[in-house]
Coordinates of C-alpha atoms and ligand atoms in Angstrom, one line a residue:
X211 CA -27.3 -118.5 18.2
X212 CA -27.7 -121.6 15.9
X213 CA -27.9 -125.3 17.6
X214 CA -24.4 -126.2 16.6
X215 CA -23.3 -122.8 18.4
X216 CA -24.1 -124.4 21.9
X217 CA -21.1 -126.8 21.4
X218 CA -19.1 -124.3 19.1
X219 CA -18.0 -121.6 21.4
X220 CA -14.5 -121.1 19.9
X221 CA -13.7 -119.0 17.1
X222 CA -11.6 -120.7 14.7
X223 CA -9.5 -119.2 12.2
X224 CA -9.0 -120.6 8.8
X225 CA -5.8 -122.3 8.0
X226 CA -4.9 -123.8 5.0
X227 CA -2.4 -127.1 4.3
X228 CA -0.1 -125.5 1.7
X229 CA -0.2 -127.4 -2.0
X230 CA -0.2 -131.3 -2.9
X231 CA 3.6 -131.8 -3.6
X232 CA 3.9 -135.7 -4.1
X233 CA 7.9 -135.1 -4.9
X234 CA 8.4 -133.3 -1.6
X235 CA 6.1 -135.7 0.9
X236 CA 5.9 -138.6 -0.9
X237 CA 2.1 -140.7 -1.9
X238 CA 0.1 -141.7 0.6
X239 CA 0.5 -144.7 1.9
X240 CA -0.5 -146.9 5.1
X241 CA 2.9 -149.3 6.5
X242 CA 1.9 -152.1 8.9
X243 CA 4.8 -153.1 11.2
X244 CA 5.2 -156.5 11.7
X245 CA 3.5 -158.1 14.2
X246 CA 1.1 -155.5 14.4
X247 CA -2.6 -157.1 13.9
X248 CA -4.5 -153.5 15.1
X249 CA -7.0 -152.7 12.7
X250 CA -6.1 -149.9 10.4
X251 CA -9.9 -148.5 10.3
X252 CA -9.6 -148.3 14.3
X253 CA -12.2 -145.6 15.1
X254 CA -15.6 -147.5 15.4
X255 CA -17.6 -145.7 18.0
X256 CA -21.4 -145.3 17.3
X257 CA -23.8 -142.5 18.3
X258 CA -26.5 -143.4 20.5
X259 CA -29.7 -142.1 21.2
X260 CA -29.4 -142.9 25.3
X261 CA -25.8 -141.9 25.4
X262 CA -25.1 -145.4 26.4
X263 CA -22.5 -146.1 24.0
X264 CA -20.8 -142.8 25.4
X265 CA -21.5 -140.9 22.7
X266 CA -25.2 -139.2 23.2
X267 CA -27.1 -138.0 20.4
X268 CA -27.2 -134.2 20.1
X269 CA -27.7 -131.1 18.9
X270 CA -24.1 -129.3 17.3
X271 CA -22.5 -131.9 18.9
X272 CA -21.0 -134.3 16.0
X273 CA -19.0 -132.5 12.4
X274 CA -18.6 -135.1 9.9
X275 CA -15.0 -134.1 7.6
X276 CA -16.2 -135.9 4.4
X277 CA -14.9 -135.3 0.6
X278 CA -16.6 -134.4 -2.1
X279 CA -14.5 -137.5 -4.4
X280 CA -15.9 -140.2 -1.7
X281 CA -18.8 -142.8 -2.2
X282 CA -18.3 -143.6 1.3
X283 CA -18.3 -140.2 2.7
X284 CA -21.2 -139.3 0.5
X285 CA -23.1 -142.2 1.7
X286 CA -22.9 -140.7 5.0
X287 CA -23.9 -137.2 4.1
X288 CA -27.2 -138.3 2.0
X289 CA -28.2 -140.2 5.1
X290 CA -27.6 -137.0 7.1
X291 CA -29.3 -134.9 5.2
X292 CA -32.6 -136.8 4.7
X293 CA -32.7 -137.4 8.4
X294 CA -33.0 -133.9 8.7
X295 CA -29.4 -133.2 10.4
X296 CA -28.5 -130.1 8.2
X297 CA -28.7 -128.3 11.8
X298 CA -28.0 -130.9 13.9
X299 CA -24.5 -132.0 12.3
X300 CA -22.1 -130.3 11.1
X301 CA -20.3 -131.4 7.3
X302 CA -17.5 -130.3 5.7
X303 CA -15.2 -131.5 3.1
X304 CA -11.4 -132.1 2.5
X305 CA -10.0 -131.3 -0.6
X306 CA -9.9 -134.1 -3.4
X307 CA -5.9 -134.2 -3.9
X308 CA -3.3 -135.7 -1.3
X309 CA 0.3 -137.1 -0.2
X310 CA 1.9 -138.7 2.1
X311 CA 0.5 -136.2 4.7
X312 CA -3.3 -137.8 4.1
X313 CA -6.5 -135.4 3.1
X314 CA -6.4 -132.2 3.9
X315 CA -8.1 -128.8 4.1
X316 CA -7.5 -126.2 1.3
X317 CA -9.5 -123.6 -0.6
X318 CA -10.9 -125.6 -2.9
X319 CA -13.4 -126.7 -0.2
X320 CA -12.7 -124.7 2.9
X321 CA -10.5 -124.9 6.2
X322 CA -11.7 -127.2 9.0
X323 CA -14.2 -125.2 11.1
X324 CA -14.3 -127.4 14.0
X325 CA -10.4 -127.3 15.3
X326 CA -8.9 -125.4 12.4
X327 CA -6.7 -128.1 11.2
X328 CA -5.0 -128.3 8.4
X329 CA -4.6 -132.1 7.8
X330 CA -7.4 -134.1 8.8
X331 CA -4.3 -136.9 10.4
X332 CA -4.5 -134.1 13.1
X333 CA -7.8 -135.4 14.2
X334 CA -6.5 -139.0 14.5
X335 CA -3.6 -137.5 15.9
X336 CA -5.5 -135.7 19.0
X337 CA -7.5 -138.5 19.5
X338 CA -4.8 -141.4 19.5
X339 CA -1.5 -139.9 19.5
X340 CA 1.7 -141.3 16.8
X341 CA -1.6 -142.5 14.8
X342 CA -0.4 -144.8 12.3
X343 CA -3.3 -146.1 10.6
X344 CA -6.2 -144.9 7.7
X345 CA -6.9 -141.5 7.4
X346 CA -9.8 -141.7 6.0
X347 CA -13.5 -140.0 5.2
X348 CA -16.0 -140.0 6.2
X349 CA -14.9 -139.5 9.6
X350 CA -17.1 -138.3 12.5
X351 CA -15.7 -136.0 15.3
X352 CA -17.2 -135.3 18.9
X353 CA -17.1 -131.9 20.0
X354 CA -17.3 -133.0 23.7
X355 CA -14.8 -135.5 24.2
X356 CA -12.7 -133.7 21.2
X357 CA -12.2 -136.8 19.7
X358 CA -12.9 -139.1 16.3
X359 CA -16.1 -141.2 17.0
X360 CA -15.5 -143.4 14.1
X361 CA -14.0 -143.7 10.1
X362 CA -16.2 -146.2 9.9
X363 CA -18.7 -145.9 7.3
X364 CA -20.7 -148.7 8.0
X365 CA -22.1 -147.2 11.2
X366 CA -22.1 -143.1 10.5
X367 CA -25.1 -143.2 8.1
X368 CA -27.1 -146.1 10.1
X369 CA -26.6 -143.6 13.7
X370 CA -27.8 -140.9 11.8
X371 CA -30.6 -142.2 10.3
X372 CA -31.9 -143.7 13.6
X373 CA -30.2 -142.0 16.6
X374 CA -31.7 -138.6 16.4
X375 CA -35.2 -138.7 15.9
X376 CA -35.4 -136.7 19.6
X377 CA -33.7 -133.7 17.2
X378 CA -35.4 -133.8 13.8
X379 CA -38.1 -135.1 11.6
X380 CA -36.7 -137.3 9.1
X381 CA -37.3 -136.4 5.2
X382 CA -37.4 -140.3 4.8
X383 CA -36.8 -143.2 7.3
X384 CA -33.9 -144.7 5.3
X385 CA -32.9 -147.3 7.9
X386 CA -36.6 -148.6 9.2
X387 CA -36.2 -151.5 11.8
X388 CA -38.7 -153.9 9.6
X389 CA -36.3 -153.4 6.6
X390 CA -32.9 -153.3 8.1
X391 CA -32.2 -157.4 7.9
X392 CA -33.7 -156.9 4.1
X393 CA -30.8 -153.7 4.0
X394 CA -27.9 -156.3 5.1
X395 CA -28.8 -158.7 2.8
X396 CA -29.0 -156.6 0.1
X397 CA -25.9 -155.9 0.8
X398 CA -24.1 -158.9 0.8
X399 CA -25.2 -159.3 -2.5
X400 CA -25.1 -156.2 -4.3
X401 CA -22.3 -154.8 -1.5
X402 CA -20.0 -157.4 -2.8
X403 CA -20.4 -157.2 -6.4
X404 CA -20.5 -153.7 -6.8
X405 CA -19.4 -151.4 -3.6
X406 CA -16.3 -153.9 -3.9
X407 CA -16.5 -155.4 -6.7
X408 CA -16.6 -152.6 -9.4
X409 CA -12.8 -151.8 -9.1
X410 CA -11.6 -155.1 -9.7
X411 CA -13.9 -155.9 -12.6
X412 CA -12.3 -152.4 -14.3
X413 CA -8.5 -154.0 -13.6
X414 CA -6.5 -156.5 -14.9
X415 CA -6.3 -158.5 -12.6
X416 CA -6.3 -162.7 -13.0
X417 CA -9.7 -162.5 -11.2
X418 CA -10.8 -159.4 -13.9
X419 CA -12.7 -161.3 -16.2
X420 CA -14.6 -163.4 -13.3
X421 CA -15.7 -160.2 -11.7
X422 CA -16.9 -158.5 -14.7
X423 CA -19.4 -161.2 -15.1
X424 CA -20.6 -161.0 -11.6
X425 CA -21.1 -157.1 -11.7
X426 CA -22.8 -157.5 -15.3
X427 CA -25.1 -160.3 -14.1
X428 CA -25.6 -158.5 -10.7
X429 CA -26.4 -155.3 -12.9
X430 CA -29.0 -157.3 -14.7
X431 CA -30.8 -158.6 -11.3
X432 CA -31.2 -155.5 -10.2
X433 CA -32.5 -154.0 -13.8
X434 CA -34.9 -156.6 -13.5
X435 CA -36.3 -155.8 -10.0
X436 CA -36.4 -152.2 -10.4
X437 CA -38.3 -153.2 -13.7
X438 CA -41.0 -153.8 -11.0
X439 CA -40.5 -151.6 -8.4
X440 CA -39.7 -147.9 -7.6
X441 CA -36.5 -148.5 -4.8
X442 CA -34.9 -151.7 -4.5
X443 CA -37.0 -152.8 -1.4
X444 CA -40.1 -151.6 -2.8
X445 CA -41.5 -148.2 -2.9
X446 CA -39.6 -146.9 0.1
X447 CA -36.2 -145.0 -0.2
X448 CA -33.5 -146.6 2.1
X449 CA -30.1 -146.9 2.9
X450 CA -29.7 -149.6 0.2
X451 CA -30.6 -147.4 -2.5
X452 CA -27.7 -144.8 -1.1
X453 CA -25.2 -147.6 -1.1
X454 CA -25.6 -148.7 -4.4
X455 CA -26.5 -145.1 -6.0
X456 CA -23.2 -143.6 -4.7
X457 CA -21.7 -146.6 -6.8
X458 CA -23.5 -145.8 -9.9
X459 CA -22.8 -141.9 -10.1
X460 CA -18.9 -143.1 -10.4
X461 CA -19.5 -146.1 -12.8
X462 CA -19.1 -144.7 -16.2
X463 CA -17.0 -141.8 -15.3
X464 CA -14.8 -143.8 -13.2
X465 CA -13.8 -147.7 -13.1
X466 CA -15.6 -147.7 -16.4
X467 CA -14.9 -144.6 -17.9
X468 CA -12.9 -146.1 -20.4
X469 CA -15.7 -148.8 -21.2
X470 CA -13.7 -151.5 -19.7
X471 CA -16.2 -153.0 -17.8
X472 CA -19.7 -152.2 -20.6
X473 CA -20.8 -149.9 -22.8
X474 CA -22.4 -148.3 -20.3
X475 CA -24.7 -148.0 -17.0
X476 CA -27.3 -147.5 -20.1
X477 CA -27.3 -151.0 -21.2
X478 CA -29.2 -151.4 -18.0
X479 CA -32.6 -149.5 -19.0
X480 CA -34.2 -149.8 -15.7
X481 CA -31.2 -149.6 -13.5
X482 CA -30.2 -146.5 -15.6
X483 CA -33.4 -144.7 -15.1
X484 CA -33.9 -145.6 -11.4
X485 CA -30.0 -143.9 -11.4
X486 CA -31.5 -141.0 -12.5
X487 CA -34.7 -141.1 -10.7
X488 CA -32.7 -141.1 -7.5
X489 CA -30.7 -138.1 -8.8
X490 CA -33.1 -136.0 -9.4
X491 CA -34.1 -136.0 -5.3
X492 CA -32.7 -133.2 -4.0
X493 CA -30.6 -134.7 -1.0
X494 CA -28.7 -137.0 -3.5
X495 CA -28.4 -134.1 -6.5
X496 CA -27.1 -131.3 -3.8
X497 CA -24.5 -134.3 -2.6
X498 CA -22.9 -135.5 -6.2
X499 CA -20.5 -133.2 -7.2
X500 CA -20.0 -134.7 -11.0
X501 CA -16.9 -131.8 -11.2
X502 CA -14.3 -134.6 -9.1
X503 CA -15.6 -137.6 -11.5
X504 CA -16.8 -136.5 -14.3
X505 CA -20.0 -134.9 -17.2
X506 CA -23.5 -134.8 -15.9
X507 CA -25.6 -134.1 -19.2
X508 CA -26.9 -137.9 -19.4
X509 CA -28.1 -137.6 -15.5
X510 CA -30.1 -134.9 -16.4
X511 CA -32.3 -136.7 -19.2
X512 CA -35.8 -137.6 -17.0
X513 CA -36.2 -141.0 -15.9
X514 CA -39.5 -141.7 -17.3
X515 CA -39.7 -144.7 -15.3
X516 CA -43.5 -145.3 -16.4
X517 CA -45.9 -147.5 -14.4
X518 CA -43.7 -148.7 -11.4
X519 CA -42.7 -145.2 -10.5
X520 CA -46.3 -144.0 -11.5
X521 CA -47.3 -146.3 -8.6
X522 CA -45.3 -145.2 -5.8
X523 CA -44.9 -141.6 -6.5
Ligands
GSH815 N1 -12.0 -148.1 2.9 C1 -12.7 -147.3 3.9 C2 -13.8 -146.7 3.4 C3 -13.7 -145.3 3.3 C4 -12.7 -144.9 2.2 O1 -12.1 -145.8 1.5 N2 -12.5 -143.7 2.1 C5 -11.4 -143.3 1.2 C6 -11.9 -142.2 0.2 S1 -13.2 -142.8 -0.8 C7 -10.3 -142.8 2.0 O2 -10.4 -141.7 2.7 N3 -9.3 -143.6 2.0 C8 -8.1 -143.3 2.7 C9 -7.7 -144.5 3.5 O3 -8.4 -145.5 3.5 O4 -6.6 -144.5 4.0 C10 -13.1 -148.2 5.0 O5 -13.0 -149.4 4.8 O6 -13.5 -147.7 6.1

């Protein structure tokens, strides 16, 4: 019996959601009824290690549905994996196409193993029923209460990363108490410019040309640090460096695939190679999957990142 068997008795057969058909359901899309000031992200519960927050940390208790496509969801299955939870939590991934019926499970990536749904609105659905808001990954189930803990990403990788030390030895610390106000403000700076602000420099929007400037010049800050230093706190790995890799691994093949943004993530030398760098650790390479965004080749060049790596390594 594996650990997740002790809260996986049921046998669950796999069922399939039959093929995207945008014509016959319609796109995706959330409607907010007027008047109602519920937040559409509604699922915010957080693992604890005490169980105070009524959801205990534990062995094959939690599955995390995540997608492939995701920065978000990938952010929270790096941070699993390099706490050590490959045994203790559970992953698996919706496939990258959807309508109006939200993500779903098909054989591009397997059916749901937990519950055997088909559409991952079923797990909103069983938790709060007539469910109306984002169906979203990452999102975090309980086996127990046979609910969703939480579609927030803020919180999944951060609970992982520091909630189960009882269960595994972490690969790396990546949320350290003496680093996690220096984590935050990180991200309010690079968080805003890129995690948010990378779609809306590729657009054409009025504001386009103002963000563009602010992701470049925030591209250049960071170039300049990492000139310096291994990670962007220093020479440890942390959850800042997953927030703004998963960003990267899109940028040219996504919101500036068609160079609408730079010429590249190259035009950042250090930025580029710390990129790379950070791919080439196995918890972030076994997570990218460049087949739902795009070519890999330049990824693979080494980093040769030269004395600051040297330093650290
Ligand atoms: N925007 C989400 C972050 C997660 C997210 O956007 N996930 C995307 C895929 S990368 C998704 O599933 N979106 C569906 C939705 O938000 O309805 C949040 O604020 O919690």
């Amino acid at each position: 019996m594996t650990q997740l068997d002790q809260h996986t008795p049921r046998t669950v057969s796999a069922s399939f959601a039959s093929p995207t058909d945008v014509d016959r359901y319609g796109e995706y899309r959330i409607t907010r009824e007027p008047g109602d000031d519920r937040p559409l992200y509604r699922f915010n519960g957080r693992i604890t290690a005490d169980g105070s927050s009524g959801f205990r940390a534990d062995k094959g208790r939690y599955h995390l549905y995540a997608g492939w496509f995701c920065p978000y969801a990938q952010r929270a299955v790096i941070a699993l994996k390099l706490a050590g939870l490959d045994d203790i939590v559970s992953v698996s991934y919706v496939d990258g196409t959807r309508d109006a019926r939200g993500w779903a499970f098909r054989e591009t990536y397997g059916p749901d193993p937990v519950n055997g749904f088909t559409l991952l609105r079923d797990a909103y659905e069983a938790t709060e029923p007539g469910f109306d808001g984002h169906v979203s990954v990452p999102t975090l189930w309980d086996r127990v209460t046979n609910t969703v803990v939480s579609n927030d990403f803020r919180g999944i990788g951060i609970d992982f990363a520091t909630q189960f030390r009882a269960f595994a030895e972490p690969a790396v610390d990546t949320y350290p108490d003496d680093l996690a106000d220096a984590i935050e403000d990180l991200d309010r700076w690079i968080g805003t410019a890129v995690t948010q602000g990378i779609a809306a420099a590729a657009g054409n929007g009025p504001d386009a040309p103002e963000q563009r400037r602010h992701l470049l010049d925030t591209f250049a800050l960071v170039d300049r640090r990492l000139a310096r230093q291994r990670y962007l706190l220093g020479d440890r790995l942390t959850e800042a460096d997953i927030r703004l890799y998963v960003a990267l691994v899109r940028y040219d093949l996504g919101a500036n695939a068609g160079r609408a943004i730079n010429t590249g993530l190259d035009a950042f030398p250090h930025l580029w190679a710390y990129a790379r760098d950070i791919y080439s650790i196995p918890e972030f390479k076994d997570t990218t999957d460049f087949t739902t965004y795009g070519t890999l080749a330049a990824w693979r060049t080494p980093p040769n990142r030269g004395d600051q790596a040297d330093e650290v390594a």
